[in-house]
Tab-separated table of C-alpha atoms in Angstrom:
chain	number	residue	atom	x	y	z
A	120	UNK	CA	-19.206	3.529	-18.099
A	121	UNK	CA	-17.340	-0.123	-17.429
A	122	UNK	CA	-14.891	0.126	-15.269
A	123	UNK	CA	-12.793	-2.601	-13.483
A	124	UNK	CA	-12.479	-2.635	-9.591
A	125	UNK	CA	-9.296	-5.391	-8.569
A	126	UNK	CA	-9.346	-5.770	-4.684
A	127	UNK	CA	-11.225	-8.293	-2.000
A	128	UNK	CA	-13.348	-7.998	0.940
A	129	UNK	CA	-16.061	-5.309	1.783
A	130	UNK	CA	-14.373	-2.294	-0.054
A	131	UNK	CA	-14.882	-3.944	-3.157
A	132	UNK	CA	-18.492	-4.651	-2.863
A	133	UNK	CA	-19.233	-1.392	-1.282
A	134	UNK	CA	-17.555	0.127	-4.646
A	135	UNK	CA	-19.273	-1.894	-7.013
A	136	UNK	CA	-22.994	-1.343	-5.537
A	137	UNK	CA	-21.791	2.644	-5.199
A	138	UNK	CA	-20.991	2.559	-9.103
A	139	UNK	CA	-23.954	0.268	-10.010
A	140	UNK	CA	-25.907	2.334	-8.224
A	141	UNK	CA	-24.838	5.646	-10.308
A	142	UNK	CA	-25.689	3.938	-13.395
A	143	UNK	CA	-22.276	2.224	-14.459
A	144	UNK	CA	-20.745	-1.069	-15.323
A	145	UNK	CA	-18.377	-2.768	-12.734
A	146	UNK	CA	-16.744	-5.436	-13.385
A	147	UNK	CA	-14.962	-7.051	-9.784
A	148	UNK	CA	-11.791	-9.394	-9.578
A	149	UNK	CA	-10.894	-10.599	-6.924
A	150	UNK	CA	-8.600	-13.709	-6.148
A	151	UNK	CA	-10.601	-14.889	-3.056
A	152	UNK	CA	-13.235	-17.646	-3.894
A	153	UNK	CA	-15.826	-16.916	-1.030
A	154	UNK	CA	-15.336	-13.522	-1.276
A	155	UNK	CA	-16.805	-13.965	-5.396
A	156	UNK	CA	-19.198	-16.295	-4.111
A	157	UNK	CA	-20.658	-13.825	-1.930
A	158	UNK	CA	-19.999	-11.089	-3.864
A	159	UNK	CA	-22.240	-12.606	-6.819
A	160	UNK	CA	-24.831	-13.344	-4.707
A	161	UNK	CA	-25.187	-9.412	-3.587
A	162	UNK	CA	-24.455	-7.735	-6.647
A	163	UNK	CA	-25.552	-8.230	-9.821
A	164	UNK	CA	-22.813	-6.979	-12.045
A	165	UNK	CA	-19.567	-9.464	-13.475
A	166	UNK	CA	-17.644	-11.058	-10.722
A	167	UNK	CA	-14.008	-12.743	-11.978
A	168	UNK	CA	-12.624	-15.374	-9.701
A	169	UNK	CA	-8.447	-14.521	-10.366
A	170	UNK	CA	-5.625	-12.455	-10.186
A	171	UNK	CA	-5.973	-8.992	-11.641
A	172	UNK	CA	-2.854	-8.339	-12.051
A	173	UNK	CA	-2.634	-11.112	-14.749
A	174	UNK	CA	-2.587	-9.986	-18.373
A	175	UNK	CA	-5.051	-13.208	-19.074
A	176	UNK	CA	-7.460	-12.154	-16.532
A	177	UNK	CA	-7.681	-8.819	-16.905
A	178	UNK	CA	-8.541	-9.542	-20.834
A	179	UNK	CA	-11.595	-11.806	-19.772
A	180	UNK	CA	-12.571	-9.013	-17.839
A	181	UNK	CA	-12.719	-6.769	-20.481
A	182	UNK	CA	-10.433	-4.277	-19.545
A	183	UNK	CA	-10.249	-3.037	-23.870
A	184	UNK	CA	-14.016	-1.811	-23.474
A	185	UNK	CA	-13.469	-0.632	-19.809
A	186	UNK	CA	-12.692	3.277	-19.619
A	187	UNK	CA	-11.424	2.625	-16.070
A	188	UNK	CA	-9.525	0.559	-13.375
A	189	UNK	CA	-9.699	0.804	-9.686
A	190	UNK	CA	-6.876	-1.724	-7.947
A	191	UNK	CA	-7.825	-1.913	-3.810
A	192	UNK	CA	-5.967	-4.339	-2.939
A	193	UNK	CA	-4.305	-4.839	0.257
A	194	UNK	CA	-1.075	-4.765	-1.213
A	195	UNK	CA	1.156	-2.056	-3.440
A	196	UNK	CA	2.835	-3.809	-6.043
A	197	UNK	CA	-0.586	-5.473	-6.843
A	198	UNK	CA	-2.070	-2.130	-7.033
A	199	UNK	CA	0.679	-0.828	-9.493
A	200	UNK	CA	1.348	-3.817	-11.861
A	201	UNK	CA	-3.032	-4.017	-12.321
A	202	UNK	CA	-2.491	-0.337	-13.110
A	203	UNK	CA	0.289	-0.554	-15.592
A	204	UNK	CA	-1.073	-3.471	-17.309
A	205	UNK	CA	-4.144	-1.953	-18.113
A	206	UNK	CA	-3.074	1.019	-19.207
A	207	UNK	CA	-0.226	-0.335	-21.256
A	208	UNK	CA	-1.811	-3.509	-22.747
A	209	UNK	CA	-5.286	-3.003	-22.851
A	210	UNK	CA	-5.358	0.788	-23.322
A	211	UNK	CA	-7.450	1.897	-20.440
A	212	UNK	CA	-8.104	5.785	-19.615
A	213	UNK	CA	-8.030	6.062	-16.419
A	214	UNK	CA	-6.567	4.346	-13.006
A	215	UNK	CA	-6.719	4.316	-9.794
A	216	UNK	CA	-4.961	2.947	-7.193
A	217	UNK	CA	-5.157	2.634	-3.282
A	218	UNK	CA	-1.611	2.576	-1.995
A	219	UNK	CA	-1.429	1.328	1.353
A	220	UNK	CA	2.089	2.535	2.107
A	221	UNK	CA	1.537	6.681	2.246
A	222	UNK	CA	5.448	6.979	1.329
A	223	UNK	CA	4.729	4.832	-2.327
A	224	UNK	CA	2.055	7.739	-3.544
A	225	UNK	CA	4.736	9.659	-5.420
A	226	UNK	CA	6.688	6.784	-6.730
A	227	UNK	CA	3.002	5.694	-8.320
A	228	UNK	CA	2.556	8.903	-9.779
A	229	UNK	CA	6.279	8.952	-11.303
A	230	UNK	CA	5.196	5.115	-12.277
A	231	UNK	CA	2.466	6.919	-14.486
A	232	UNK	CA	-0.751	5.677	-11.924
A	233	UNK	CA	-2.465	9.148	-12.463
A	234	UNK	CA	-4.521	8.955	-9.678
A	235	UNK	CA	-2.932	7.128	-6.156
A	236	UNK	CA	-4.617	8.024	-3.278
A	237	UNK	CA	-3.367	6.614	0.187
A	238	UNK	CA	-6.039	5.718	3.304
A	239	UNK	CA	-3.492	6.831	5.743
A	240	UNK	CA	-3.552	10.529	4.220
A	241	UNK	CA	-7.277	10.365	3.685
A	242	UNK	CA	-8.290	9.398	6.991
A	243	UNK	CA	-5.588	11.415	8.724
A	244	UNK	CA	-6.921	14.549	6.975
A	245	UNK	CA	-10.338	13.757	7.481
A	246	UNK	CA	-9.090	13.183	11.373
A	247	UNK	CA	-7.892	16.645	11.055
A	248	UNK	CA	-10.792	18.247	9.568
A	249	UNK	CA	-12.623	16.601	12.259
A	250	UNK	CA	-10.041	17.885	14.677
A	251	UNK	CA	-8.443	21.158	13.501
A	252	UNK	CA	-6.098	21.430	15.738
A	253	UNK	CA	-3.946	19.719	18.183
A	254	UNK	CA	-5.757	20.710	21.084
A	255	UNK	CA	-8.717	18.242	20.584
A	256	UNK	CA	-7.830	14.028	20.543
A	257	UNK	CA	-9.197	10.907	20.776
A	258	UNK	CA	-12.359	11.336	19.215
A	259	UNK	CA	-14.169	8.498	19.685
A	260	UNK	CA	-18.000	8.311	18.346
A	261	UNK	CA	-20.049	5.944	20.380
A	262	UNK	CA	-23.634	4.939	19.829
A	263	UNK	CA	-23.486	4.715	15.984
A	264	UNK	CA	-21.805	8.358	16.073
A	265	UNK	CA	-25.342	9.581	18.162
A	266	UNK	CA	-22.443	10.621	20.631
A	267	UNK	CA	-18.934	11.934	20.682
A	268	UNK	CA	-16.134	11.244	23.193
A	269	UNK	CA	-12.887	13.857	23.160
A	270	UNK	CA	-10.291	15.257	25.116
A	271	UNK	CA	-9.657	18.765	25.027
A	272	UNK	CA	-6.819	20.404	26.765
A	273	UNK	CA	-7.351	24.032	27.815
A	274	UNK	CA	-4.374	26.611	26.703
A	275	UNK	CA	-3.596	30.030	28.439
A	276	UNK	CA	-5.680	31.887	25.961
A	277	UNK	CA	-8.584	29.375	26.494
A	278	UNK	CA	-11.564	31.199	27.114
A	279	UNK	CA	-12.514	28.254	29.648
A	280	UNK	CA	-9.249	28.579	31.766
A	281	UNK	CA	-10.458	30.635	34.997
A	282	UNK	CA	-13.869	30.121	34.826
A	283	UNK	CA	-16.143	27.286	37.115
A	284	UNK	CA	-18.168	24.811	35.144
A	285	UNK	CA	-21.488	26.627	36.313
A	286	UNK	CA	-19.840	30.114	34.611
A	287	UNK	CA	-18.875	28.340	31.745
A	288	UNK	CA	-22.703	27.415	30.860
A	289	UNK	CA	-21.997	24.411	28.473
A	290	UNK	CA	-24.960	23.946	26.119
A	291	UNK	CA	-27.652	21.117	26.516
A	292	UNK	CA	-26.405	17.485	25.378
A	293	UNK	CA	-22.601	17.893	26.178
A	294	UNK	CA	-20.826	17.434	29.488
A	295	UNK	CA	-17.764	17.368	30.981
A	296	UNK	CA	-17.169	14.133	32.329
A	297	UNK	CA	-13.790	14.147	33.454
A	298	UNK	CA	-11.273	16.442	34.187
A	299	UNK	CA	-7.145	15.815	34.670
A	300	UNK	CA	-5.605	17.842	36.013
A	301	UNK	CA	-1.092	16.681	36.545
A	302	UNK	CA	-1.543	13.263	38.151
A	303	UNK	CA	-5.717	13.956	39.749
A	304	UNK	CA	-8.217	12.916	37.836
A	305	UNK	CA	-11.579	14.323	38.991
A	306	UNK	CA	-15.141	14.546	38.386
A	307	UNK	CA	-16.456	18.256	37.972
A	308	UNK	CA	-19.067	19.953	39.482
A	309	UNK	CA	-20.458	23.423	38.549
A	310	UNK	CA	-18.279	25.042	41.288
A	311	UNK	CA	-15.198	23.963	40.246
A	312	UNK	CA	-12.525	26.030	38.390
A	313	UNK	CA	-10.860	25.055	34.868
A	314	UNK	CA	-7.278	26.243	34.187
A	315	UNK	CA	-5.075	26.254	31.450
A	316	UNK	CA	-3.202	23.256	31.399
A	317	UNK	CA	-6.604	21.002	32.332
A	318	UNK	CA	-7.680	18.478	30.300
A	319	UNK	CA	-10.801	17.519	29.993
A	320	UNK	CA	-12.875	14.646	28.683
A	321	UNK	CA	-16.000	16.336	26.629
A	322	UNK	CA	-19.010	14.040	25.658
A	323	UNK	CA	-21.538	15.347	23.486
A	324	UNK	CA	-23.838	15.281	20.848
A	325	UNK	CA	-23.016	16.159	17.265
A	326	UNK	CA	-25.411	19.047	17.638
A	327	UNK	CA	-23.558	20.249	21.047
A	328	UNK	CA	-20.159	19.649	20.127
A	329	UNK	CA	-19.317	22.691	17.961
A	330	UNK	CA	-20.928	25.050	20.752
A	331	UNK	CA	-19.392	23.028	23.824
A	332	UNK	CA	-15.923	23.653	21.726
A	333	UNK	CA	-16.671	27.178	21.296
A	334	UNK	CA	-17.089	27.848	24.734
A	335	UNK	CA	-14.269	25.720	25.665
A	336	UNK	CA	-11.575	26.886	23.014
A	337	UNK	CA	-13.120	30.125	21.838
A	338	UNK	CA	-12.773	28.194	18.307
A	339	UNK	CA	-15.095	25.230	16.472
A	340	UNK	CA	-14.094	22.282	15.723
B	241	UNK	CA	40.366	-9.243	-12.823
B	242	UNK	CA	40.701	-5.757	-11.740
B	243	UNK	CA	37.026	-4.591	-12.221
B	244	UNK	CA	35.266	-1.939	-9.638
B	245	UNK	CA	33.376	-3.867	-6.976
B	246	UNK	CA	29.426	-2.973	-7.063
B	247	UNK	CA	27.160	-2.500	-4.942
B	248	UNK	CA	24.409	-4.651	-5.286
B	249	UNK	CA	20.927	-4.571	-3.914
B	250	UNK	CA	19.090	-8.175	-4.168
B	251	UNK	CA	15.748	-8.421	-3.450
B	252	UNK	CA	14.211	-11.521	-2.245
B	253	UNK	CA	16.550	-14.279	-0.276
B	254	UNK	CA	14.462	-17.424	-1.348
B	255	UNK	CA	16.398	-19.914	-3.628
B	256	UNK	CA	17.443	-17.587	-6.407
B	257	UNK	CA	17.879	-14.278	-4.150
B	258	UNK	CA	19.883	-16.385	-1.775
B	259	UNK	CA	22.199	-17.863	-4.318
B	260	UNK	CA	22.795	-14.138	-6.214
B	261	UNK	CA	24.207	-13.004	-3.012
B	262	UNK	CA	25.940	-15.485	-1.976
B	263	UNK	CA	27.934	-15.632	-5.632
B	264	UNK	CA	28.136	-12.183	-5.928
B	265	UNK	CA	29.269	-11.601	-2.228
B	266	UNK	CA	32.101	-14.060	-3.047
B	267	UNK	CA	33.050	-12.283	-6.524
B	268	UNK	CA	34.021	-9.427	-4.070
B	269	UNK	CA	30.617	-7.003	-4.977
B	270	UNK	CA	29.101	-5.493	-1.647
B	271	UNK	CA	25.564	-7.026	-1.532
B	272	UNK	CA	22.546	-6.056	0.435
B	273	UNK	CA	19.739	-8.656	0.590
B	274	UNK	CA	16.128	-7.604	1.363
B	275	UNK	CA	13.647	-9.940	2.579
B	276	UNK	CA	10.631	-10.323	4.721
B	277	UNK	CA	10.869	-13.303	6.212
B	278	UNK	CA	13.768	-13.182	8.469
B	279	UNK	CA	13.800	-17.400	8.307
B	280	UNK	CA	15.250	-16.740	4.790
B	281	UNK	CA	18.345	-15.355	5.866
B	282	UNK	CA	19.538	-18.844	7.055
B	283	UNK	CA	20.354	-19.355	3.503
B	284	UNK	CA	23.300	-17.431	3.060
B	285	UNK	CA	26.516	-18.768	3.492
B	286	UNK	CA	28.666	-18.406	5.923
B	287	UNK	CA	31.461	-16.193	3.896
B	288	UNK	CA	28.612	-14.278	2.696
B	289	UNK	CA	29.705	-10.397	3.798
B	290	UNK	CA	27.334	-8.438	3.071
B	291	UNK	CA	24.134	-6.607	4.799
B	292	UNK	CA	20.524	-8.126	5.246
B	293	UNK	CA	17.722	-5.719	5.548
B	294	UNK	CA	14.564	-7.257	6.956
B	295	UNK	CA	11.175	-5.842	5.285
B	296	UNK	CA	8.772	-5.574	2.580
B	297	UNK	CA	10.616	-4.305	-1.012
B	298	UNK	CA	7.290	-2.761	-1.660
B	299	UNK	CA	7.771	0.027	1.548
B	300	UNK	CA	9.610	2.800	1.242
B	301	UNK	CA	11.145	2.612	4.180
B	302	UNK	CA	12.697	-0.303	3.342
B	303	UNK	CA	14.179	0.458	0.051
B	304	UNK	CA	15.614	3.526	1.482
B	305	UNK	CA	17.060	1.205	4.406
B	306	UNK	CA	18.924	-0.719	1.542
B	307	UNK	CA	20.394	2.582	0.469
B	308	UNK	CA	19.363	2.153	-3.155
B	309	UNK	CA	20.517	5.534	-4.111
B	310	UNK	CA	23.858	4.609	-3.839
B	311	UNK	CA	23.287	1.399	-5.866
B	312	UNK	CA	24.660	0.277	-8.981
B	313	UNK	CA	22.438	-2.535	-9.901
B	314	UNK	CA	19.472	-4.209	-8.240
B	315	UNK	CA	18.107	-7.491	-8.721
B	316	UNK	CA	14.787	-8.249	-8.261
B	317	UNK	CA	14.351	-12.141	-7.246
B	318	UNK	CA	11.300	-12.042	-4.657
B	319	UNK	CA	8.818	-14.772	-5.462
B	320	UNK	CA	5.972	-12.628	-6.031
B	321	UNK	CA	6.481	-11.301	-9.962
B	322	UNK	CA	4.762	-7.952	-8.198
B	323	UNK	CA	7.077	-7.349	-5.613
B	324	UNK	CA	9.625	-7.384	-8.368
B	325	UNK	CA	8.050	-5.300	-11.058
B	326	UNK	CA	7.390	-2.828	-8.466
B	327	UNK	CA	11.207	-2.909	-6.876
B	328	UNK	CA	12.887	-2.557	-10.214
B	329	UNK	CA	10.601	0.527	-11.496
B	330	UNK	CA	10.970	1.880	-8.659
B	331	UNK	CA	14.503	1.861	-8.165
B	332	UNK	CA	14.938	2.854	-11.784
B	333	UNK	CA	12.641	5.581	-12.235
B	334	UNK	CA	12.925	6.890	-8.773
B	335	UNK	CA	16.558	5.859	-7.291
B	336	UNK	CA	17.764	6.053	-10.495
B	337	UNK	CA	19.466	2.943	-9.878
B	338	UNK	CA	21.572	2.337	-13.335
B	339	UNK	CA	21.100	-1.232	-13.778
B	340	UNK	CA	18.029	-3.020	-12.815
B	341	UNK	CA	16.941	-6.440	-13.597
B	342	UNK	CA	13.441	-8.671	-12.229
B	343	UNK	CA	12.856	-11.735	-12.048
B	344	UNK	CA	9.459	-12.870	-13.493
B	345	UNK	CA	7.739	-16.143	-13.012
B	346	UNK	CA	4.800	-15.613	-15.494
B	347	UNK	CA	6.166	-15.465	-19.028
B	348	UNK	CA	2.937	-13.465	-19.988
B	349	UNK	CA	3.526	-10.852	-17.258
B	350	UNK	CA	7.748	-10.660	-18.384
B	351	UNK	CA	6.021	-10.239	-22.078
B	352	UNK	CA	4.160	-7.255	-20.949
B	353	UNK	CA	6.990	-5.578	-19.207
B	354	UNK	CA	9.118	-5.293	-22.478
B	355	UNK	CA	8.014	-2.013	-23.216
B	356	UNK	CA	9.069	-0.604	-19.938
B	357	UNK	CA	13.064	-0.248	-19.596
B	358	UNK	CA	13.421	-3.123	-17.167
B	359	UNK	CA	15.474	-6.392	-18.052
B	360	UNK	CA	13.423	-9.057	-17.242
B	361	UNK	CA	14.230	-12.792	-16.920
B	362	UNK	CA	12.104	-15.543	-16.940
B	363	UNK	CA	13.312	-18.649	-15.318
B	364	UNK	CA	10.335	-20.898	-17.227
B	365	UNK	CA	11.147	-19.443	-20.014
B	366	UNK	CA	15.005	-19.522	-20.042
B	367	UNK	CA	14.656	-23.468	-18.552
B	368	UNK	CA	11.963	-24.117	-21.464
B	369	UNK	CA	14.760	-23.270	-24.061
B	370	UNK	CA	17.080	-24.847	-22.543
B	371	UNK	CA	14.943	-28.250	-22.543
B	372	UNK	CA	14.525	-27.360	-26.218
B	373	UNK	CA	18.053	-26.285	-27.536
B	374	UNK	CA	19.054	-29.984	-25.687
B	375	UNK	CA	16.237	-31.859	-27.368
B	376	UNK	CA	17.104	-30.915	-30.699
B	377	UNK	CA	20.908	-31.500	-30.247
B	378	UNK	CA	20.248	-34.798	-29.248
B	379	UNK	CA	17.957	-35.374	-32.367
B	380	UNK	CA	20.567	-33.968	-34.827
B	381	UNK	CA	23.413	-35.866	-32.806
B	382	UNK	CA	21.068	-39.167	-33.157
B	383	UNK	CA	20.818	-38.514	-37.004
B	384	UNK	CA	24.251	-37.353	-37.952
């Protein structure tokens, strides 16, 4: 299908190649001149140098043929009018908008942009996911993600709280590094004890980190 | 004159934002002003009484800051035509503010707001008449 992606920067070439790539049409416009410069020299589908929020532009894009609209930008009201005008003037199916403020996604949807989807929900959920609970922050991946950096505080019910590092037998490829404990800070050997209330800086690989959890929280990640 | 006093919500404090609040803090309306660049603010007179709010009319946050629910009108005079598309639907549809008009630069973007329930007003376009309706009273002044 042709669809229309407004926006600038990296997101929008990463979107175009992603949808070339699955056999479609897109058509990019973005108001930045290098960015369409550079943008035309990595991709081979339609680049438009302008403002896609512009009734004009969004015509010499196509947007009549195009059975959808994606509008990235950086900013809200950009996101909304792109959306509007293409499916009010030119009739398009389906849009999409980022909206950068998470508090605008249900005004959008009331504002008839069928589909608004916010980074700040996205990523928090996927931090969650990630996460699942409170008891794990910070997770940092290092080396091209190859490692993981956390903190983990141990709770009461932890199976870890009462039991030395040596008892706790973490599995191969994860390590406690560090543990806090009120105002100390110390680094761990196999004899000493964890108890609830610890916190403790876990580095692992991805492979470790669900069993290193397990045996930490009696739960996975 | 014994109307109700309104309370008015103006976005934008720029030339045209600036001068709306200014007038209409004078006429006795309560006015809020909403801008983003604090700078802006210099331009309202000294009488002016009412309340600046300092942020971006496309948060939230800010609108509700503003206290558009208790609005009776907002005008939308931020430079970017955006800005004030977005503001007035959203207090409309949303706030349910009763009166809401925008202020919209590009006479082909005003053109395609018509079907929405917004009052829109073009300053081009209004100044382009106004050139117009002058011209051709001077012509049939000149003839008659």
């Amino acid at each position: 299908m042709k669809l229309i992606i407004v926006g600038q920067g990296k997101i929008v070439f990463f979107l175009a190649r992603r949808f070339a790539s699955k056999g479609h049409f897109p058509i990019v416009i973005d108001a930045d001149r290098e960015d369409c410069l550079w943008l035309a020299q990595k991709q081979k589908g339609l680049v438009i140098e302008g403002d896609g929020t512009h009734p004009r532009v969004l015509e010499e894009a196509g947007a009549r043929e195009c059975q959808a609209l994606l509008a990235v930008t950086p900013h809200d009201q950009d996101n909304l009018v792109a959306c509007q005008l293409a499916a009010g003037m030119f009739g398009v199916p389906r849009t999409l908008a980022l909206v950068n403020d998470p508090e605008n996604v249900a005004a959008f949807r009331q504002l008839g942009v069928r589909t608004a989807f916010s980074t700040t929900h996205l990523v928090a959920s996927l931090i969650e996911q990630q996460a699942g609970f409170d008891q794990i922050v910070n997770l940092l991946p290092v080396a091209e993600g190859r490692m993981t950096v956390s903190e983990v505080s141990l709770e009461e019910a932890s199976p870890a709280a009462g039991q030395t590092l040596a008892e706790l037998g973490l599995p191969a490829g994860a390590l406690i590094a560090c543990l806090i404990r009120g105002e100390g800070v110390l680094v761990p050997r196999g004899g000493d004890r964890l108890a609830a209330g610890d916190r403790l800086l876990l580095i692992g690989t991805p492979a470790s980190y669900g069993p290193a959890l397990r045996r930490l929280l009696g739960k996975e990640a | 004159m014994a109307k109700k006093s309104l309370y008015v919500v103006i976005v934008g404090c720029g030339r045209l934002g600036s001068y709306l609040a200014n007038r209409l803090s004078a006429l006795g309306h309560s006015v809020v002003v909403v801008d983003k660049r604090p700078e802006t603010f210099a331009n309202l007179s000294v009488e002016f009484s009412g309340f600046k709010v300092l942020g971006d009319a496309a948060e939230w946050e800010v609108l509700k800051e503003a206290r558009l629910e208790r609005a009776d009108c907002l005008i939308a005079a931020a430079q970017e035509d955006n800005v004030n598309l977005m503001a007035a639907q959203v207090a409309a549809t949303v706030f349910k503010v009763p009166r809401v008009m925008a202020r919209v630069a590009d006479p082909a973007r005003e053109q395609a707001y018509h079907h929405l329930s917004i009052e829109t007003v073009s300053p081009a376009a209004l100044a382009g008449d106004l050139f117009v309706a002058r011209l051709e009273q001077a012509r049939e002044g000149g003839r008659a």
